[in-house]
């Protein structure tokens, strides 16, 4: 009888262990699982865009180096003044603002060494807070703002040619040029 009781106790112990094992497995499945952290690398690029300066004529047509010709028709009068204007804009995508100077140098219109029409340049900043022009100056001093800037006005350059009543010029094709130079300031 003692032996039968021992066997019954063993069977009960084994049954209780077998019964508890599936319960403990079920309990493990209900508990939240933890995973080692995953690292996802993300890469993105914001490309800076250098300063791009655009020149337009009075009709607001963009000029390139191929078609940047200014043609003047001189009136048949004793005294006259003719002019043409060019508008300057910039586009950029800068991380920080930059400062620069857009300078102009002009050459007179010449037929030959005895016939030369004097040219004058007038620069206007068009009330643009980013551009400064010295009085009678030949340069735009520009602050190029940070961030995206599209077709932001710099200013207007007007080329003027004047003939006084006392001036005498020979008929013919007069040629000249003006040049632009951009210098970035630190």
PDB file of C-alpha atoms in Angstrom:
ATOM      1  CA  UNK A   1       0.000   0.000   0.000  1.00  0.00           C
ATOM      2  CA  UNK A   2       2.804   2.326   0.747  1.00  0.00           C
ATOM      3  CA  UNK A   3       4.287   1.413  -2.566  1.00  0.00           C
ATOM      4  CA  UNK A   4       0.970   2.039  -4.348  1.00  0.00           C
ATOM      5  CA  UNK A   5       0.721   5.395  -2.653  1.00  0.00           C
ATOM      6  CA  UNK A   6       4.223   6.200  -3.743  1.00  0.00           C
ATOM      7  CA  UNK A   7       3.351   5.267  -7.315  1.00  0.00           C
ATOM      8  CA  UNK A   8       0.212   7.411  -7.218  1.00  0.00           C
ATOM      9  CA  UNK A   9       2.223  10.339  -5.874  1.00  0.00           C
ATOM     10  CA  UNK A  10       4.793   9.845  -8.634  1.00  0.00           C
ATOM     11  CA  UNK A  11       2.065   9.767 -11.288  1.00  0.00           C
ATOM     12  CA  UNK A  12       0.465  12.870  -9.824  1.00  0.00           C
ATOM     13  CA  UNK A  13       3.821  14.632  -9.718  1.00  0.00           C
ATOM     14  CA  UNK A  14       4.578  13.624 -13.301  1.00  0.00           C
ATOM     15  CA  UNK A  15       1.058  14.649 -14.417  1.00  0.00           C
ATOM     16  CA  UNK A  16       1.328  17.980 -12.641  1.00  0.00           C
ATOM     17  CA  UNK A  17       4.742  18.606 -14.248  1.00  0.00           C
ATOM     18  CA  UNK A  18       3.408  17.645 -17.675  1.00  0.00           C
ATOM     19  CA  UNK A  19       0.341  19.821 -17.184  1.00  0.00           C
ATOM     20  CA  UNK A  20       2.382  22.815 -15.990  1.00  0.00           C
ATOM     21  CA  UNK A  21       4.840  22.606 -18.900  1.00  0.00           C
ATOM     22  CA  UNK A  22       2.223  23.412 -21.598  1.00  0.00           C
ATOM     23  CA  UNK A  23       0.809  26.180 -19.407  1.00  0.00           C
ATOM     24  CA  UNK A  24       4.212  27.721 -18.989  1.00  0.00           C
ATOM     25  CA  UNK A  25       4.776  27.519 -22.782  1.00  0.00           C
ATOM     26  CA  UNK A  26       1.459  29.246 -23.393  1.00  0.00           C
ATOM     27  CA  UNK A  27       2.399  31.912 -20.885  1.00  0.00           C
ATOM     28  CA  UNK A  28       5.702  32.484 -22.665  1.00  0.00           C
ATOM     29  CA  UNK A  29       3.893  32.980 -25.965  1.00  0.00           C
ATOM     30  CA  UNK A  30       1.596  35.604 -24.459  1.00  0.00           C
ATOM     31  CA  UNK A  31       4.508  37.662 -23.136  1.00  0.00           C
ATOM     32  CA  UNK A  32       5.866  40.315 -25.506  1.00  0.00           C
ATOM     33  CA  UNK A  33       8.974  39.303 -27.376  1.00  0.00           C
ATOM     34  CA  UNK A  34      11.966  41.592 -27.378  1.00  0.00           C
ATOM     35  CA  UNK A  35      14.251  41.959 -30.364  1.00  0.00           C
ATOM     36  CA  UNK A  36      17.613  43.585 -30.647  1.00  0.00           C
ATOM     37  CA  UNK A  37      17.247  47.127 -32.032  1.00  0.00           C
ATOM     38  CA  UNK A  38      17.347  47.494 -35.795  1.00  0.00           C
ATOM     39  CA  UNK A  39      19.234  50.371 -37.378  1.00  0.00           C
ATOM     40  CA  UNK A  40      18.008  51.778 -40.674  1.00  0.00           C
ATOM     41  CA  UNK A  41      20.339  54.226 -42.388  1.00  0.00           C
ATOM     42  CA  UNK A  42      18.691  57.016 -44.354  1.00  0.00           C
ATOM     43  CA  UNK A  43      20.542  59.159 -46.834  1.00  0.00           C
ATOM     44  CA  UNK A  44      19.292  62.333 -48.496  1.00  0.00           C
ATOM     45  CA  UNK A  45      21.055  65.053 -50.411  1.00  0.00           C
ATOM     46  CA  UNK A  46      20.276  68.748 -50.664  1.00  0.00           C
ATOM     47  CA  UNK A  47      22.411  70.002 -53.486  1.00  0.00           C
ATOM     48  CA  UNK A  48      23.692  73.539 -53.208  1.00  0.00           C
ATOM     49  CA  UNK A  49      23.304  75.567 -56.345  1.00  0.00           C
ATOM     50  CA  UNK A  50      25.859  78.138 -57.227  1.00  0.00           C
ATOM     51  CA  UNK A  51      24.757  81.623 -58.014  1.00  0.00           C
ATOM     52  CA  UNK A  52      23.338  81.880 -61.504  1.00  0.00           C
ATOM     53  CA  UNK A  53      23.042  85.390 -62.915  1.00  0.00           C
ATOM     54  CA  UNK A  54      20.471  85.999 -65.638  1.00  0.00           C
ATOM     55  CA  UNK A  55      20.366  89.032 -67.943  1.00  0.00           C
ATOM     56  CA  UNK A  56      17.201  90.142 -69.739  1.00  0.00           C
ATOM     57  CA  UNK A  57      16.592  92.916 -72.240  1.00  0.00           C
ATOM     58  CA  UNK A  58      13.840  95.548 -72.143  1.00  0.00           C
ATOM     59  CA  UNK A  59      11.352  93.023 -73.581  1.00  0.00           C
ATOM     60  CA  UNK A  60      12.188  90.710 -70.626  1.00  0.00           C
ATOM     61  CA  UNK A  61      13.799  88.154 -72.956  1.00  0.00           C
ATOM     62  CA  UNK A  62      16.705  86.259 -71.432  1.00  0.00           C
ATOM     63  CA  UNK A  63      20.023  86.932 -73.153  1.00  0.00           C
ATOM     64  CA  UNK A  64      22.834  84.449 -73.673  1.00  0.00           C
ATOM     65  CA  UNK A  65      26.389  85.088 -74.772  1.00  0.00           C
ATOM     66  CA  UNK A  66      25.324  84.241 -78.341  1.00  0.00           C
ATOM     67  CA  UNK A  67      22.623  86.895 -78.603  1.00  0.00           C
ATOM     68  CA  UNK A  68      23.887  89.531 -76.184  1.00  0.00           C
ATOM     69  CA  UNK A  69      24.086  92.266 -78.797  1.00  0.00           C
ATOM     70  CA  UNK A  70      22.763  95.742 -78.223  1.00  0.00           C
ATOM     71  CA  UNK A  71      21.900  97.549 -81.412  1.00  0.00           C
ATOM     72  CA  UNK A  72      21.340 101.295 -81.384  1.00  0.00           C
ATOM     73  CA  UNK A  73      19.638 103.289 -84.110  1.00  0.00           C
ATOM     74  CA  UNK A  74      20.766 106.895 -84.084  1.00  0.00           C
ATOM     75  CA  UNK A  75      18.236 109.575 -85.052  1.00  0.00           C
ATOM     76  CA  UNK A  76      18.918 112.032 -87.876  1.00  0.00           C
ATOM     77  CA  UNK A  77      18.936 115.053 -85.609  1.00  0.00           C
ATOM     78  CA  UNK A  78      21.475 117.585 -84.425  1.00  0.00           C
ATOM     79  CA  UNK A  79      21.242 116.404 -80.865  1.00  0.00           C
ATOM     80  CA  UNK A  80      19.916 113.140 -79.437  1.00  0.00           C
ATOM     81  CA  UNK A  81      20.193 110.552 -76.712  1.00  0.00           C
ATOM     82  CA  UNK A  82      19.484 106.834 -77.090  1.00  0.00           C
ATOM     83  CA  UNK A  83      19.504 104.218 -74.375  1.00  0.00           C
ATOM     84  CA  UNK A  84      18.834 100.558 -73.714  1.00  0.00           C
ATOM     85  CA  UNK A  85      18.468  98.783 -70.414  1.00  0.00           C
ATOM     86  CA  UNK A  86      19.418  95.347 -69.200  1.00  0.00           C
ATOM     87  CA  UNK A  87      17.886  93.759 -66.107  1.00  0.00           C
ATOM     88  CA  UNK A  88      19.900  91.465 -63.857  1.00  0.00           C
ATOM     89  CA  UNK A  89      18.486  88.650 -61.715  1.00  0.00           C
ATOM     90  CA  UNK A  90      19.980  85.783 -59.773  1.00  0.00           C
ATOM     91  CA  UNK A  91      18.893  82.303 -58.777  1.00  0.00           C
ATOM     92  CA  UNK A  92      20.601  80.170 -56.147  1.00  0.00           C
ATOM     93  CA  UNK A  93      20.210  77.643 -53.348  1.00  0.00           C
ATOM     94  CA  UNK A  94      22.796  78.620 -50.750  1.00  0.00           C
ATOM     95  CA  UNK A  95      23.318  77.261 -47.252  1.00  0.00           C
ATOM     96  CA  UNK A  96      24.567  80.662 -46.067  1.00  0.00           C
ATOM     97  CA  UNK A  97      24.324  84.080 -47.656  1.00  0.00           C
ATOM     98  CA  UNK A  98      27.172  85.338 -49.818  1.00  0.00           C
ATOM     99  CA  UNK A  99      28.266  88.758 -50.929  1.00  0.00           C
ATOM    100  CA  UNK A 100      29.572  89.605 -54.351  1.00  0.00           C
ATOM    101  CA  UNK A 101      30.269  92.406 -56.773  1.00  0.00           C
ATOM    102  CA  UNK A 102      29.026  92.544 -60.348  1.00  0.00           C
ATOM    103  CA  UNK A 103      31.248  95.116 -62.099  1.00  0.00           C
ATOM    104  CA  UNK A 104      30.946  96.621 -65.561  1.00  0.00           C
ATOM    105  CA  UNK A 105      33.533  98.172 -67.817  1.00  0.00           C
ATOM    106  CA  UNK A 106      32.493 100.036 -70.951  1.00  0.00           C
ATOM    107  CA  UNK A 107      34.305 100.925 -74.131  1.00  0.00           C
ATOM    108  CA  UNK A 108      33.186 103.757 -76.419  1.00  0.00           C
ATOM    109  CA  UNK A 109      31.485 103.024 -79.742  1.00  0.00           C
ATOM    110  CA  UNK A 110      34.084 103.549 -82.455  1.00  0.00           C
ATOM    111  CA  UNK A 111      33.974 103.892 -86.218  1.00  0.00           C
ATOM    112  CA  UNK A 112      37.688 104.625 -86.402  1.00  0.00           C
ATOM    113  CA  UNK A 113      40.236 106.439 -84.246  1.00  0.00           C
ATOM    114  CA  UNK A 114      38.729 109.839 -85.169  1.00  0.00           C
ATOM    115  CA  UNK A 115      35.055 108.942 -84.659  1.00  0.00           C
ATOM    116  CA  UNK A 116      34.103 107.769 -81.201  1.00  0.00           C
ATOM    117  CA  UNK A 117      30.733 107.983 -79.429  1.00  0.00           C
ATOM    118  CA  UNK A 118      30.982 108.288 -75.682  1.00  0.00           C
ATOM    119  CA  UNK A 119      28.933 105.747 -73.713  1.00  0.00           C
ATOM    120  CA  UNK A 120      27.722 106.148 -70.155  1.00  0.00           C
ATOM    121  CA  UNK A 121      26.429 103.474 -67.814  1.00  0.00           C
ATOM    122  CA  UNK A 122      23.783 104.063 -65.186  1.00  0.00           C
ATOM    123  CA  UNK A 123      23.043 101.437 -62.564  1.00  0.00           C
ATOM    124  CA  UNK A 124      19.831 101.283 -60.535  1.00  0.00           C
ATOM    125  CA  UNK A 125      19.084  98.901 -57.700  1.00  0.00           C
ATOM    126  CA  UNK A 126      15.288  99.282 -58.192  1.00  0.00           C
ATOM    127  CA  UNK A 127      14.762  99.736 -54.429  1.00  0.00           C
ATOM    128  CA  UNK A 128      16.178  96.266 -53.870  1.00  0.00           C
ATOM    129  CA  UNK A 129      17.453  95.926 -50.289  1.00  0.00           C
ATOM    130  CA  UNK A 130      19.935  93.224 -51.364  1.00  0.00           C
ATOM    131  CA  UNK A 131      21.779  95.465 -53.851  1.00  0.00           C
ATOM    132  CA  UNK A 132      23.834  98.591 -53.320  1.00  0.00           C
ATOM    133  CA  UNK A 133      25.173 100.910 -56.015  1.00  0.00           C
ATOM    134  CA  UNK A 134      27.665 103.644 -55.269  1.00  0.00           C
ATOM    135  CA  UNK A 135      26.775 107.038 -56.770  1.00  0.00           C
ATOM    136  CA  UNK A 136      28.135 107.187 -60.335  1.00  0.00           C
ATOM    137  CA  UNK A 137      29.425 103.682 -59.744  1.00  0.00           C
ATOM    138  CA  UNK A 138      29.874 100.886 -62.208  1.00  0.00           C
ATOM    139  CA  UNK A 139      29.232  97.967 -59.841  1.00  0.00           C
ATOM    140  CA  UNK A 140      26.356  96.218 -58.107  1.00  0.00           C
ATOM    141  CA  UNK A 141      27.268  95.155 -54.561  1.00  0.00           C
ATOM    142  CA  UNK A 142      24.910  92.240 -53.942  1.00  0.00           C
ATOM    143  CA  UNK A 143      23.978  90.161 -50.904  1.00  0.00           C
ATOM    144  CA  UNK A 144      22.855  86.753 -52.138  1.00  0.00           C
ATOM    145  CA  UNK A 145      20.400  85.413 -49.553  1.00  0.00           C
ATOM    146  CA  UNK A 146      20.500  81.877 -48.162  1.00  0.00           C
ATOM    147  CA  UNK A 147      17.878  79.326 -49.139  1.00  0.00           C
ATOM    148  CA  UNK A 148      16.127  78.941 -52.453  1.00  0.00           C
ATOM    149  CA  UNK A 149      16.106  82.128 -54.523  1.00  0.00           C
ATOM    150  CA  UNK A 150      14.512  82.134 -57.963  1.00  0.00           C
ATOM    151  CA  UNK A 151      14.873  85.078 -60.329  1.00  0.00           C
ATOM    152  CA  UNK A 152      15.600  87.545 -57.543  1.00  0.00           C
ATOM    153  CA  UNK A 153      16.199  91.079 -58.889  1.00  0.00           C
ATOM    154  CA  UNK A 154      19.698  92.532 -58.659  1.00  0.00           C
ATOM    155  CA  UNK A 155      19.226  95.753 -60.591  1.00  0.00           C
ATOM    156  CA  UNK A 156      19.110  97.485 -63.967  1.00  0.00           C
ATOM    157  CA  UNK A 157      21.978  98.668 -66.130  1.00  0.00           C
ATOM    158  CA  UNK A 158      21.185 101.404 -68.665  1.00  0.00           C
ATOM    159  CA  UNK A 159      23.571 102.105 -71.535  1.00  0.00           C
ATOM    160  CA  UNK A 160      23.258 105.689 -72.802  1.00  0.00           C
ATOM    161  CA  UNK A 161      24.746 107.350 -75.858  1.00  0.00           C
ATOM    162  CA  UNK A 162      24.372 111.093 -76.333  1.00  0.00           C
ATOM    163  CA  UNK A 163      25.165 113.402 -79.250  1.00  0.00           C
ATOM    164  CA  UNK A 164      25.334 117.119 -78.589  1.00  0.00           C
ATOM    165  CA  UNK A 165      24.471 119.659 -81.286  1.00  0.00           C
ATOM    166  CA  UNK A 166      28.121 120.615 -81.651  1.00  0.00           C
ATOM    167  CA  UNK A 167      29.298 116.998 -82.171  1.00  0.00           C
ATOM    168  CA  UNK A 168      30.033 115.891 -85.728  1.00  0.00           C
ATOM    169  CA  UNK A 169      30.346 112.186 -86.523  1.00  0.00           C
ATOM    170  CA  UNK A 170      30.926 110.366 -89.791  1.00  0.00           C
ATOM    171  CA  UNK A 171      28.283 107.956 -91.051  1.00  0.00           C
ATOM    172  CA  UNK A 172      29.025 104.272 -90.616  1.00  0.00           C
ATOM    173  CA  UNK A 173      28.828 101.252 -88.318  1.00  0.00           C
ATOM    174  CA  UNK A 174      30.088 102.076 -84.819  1.00  0.00           C
ATOM    175  CA  UNK A 175      31.178  99.182 -82.626  1.00  0.00           C
ATOM    176  CA  UNK A 176      32.015  98.868 -78.968  1.00  0.00           C
ATOM    177  CA  UNK A 177      31.596  96.578 -76.016  1.00  0.00           C
ATOM    178  CA  UNK A 178      31.105  96.436 -72.328  1.00  0.00           C
ATOM    179  CA  UNK A 179      32.177  93.616 -70.082  1.00  0.00           C
ATOM    180  CA  UNK A 180      30.831  92.184 -66.849  1.00  0.00           C
ATOM    181  CA  UNK A 181      32.884  90.640 -64.088  1.00  0.00           C
ATOM    182  CA  UNK A 182      31.618  88.861 -60.965  1.00  0.00           C
ATOM    183  CA  UNK A 183      33.789  88.763 -57.840  1.00  0.00           C
ATOM    184  CA  UNK A 184      32.737  86.906 -54.696  1.00  0.00           C
ATOM    185  CA  UNK A 185      33.545  88.675 -51.440  1.00  0.00           C
ATOM    186  CA  UNK A 186      34.405  86.952 -48.162  1.00  0.00           C
TER     187      UNK A 186
END
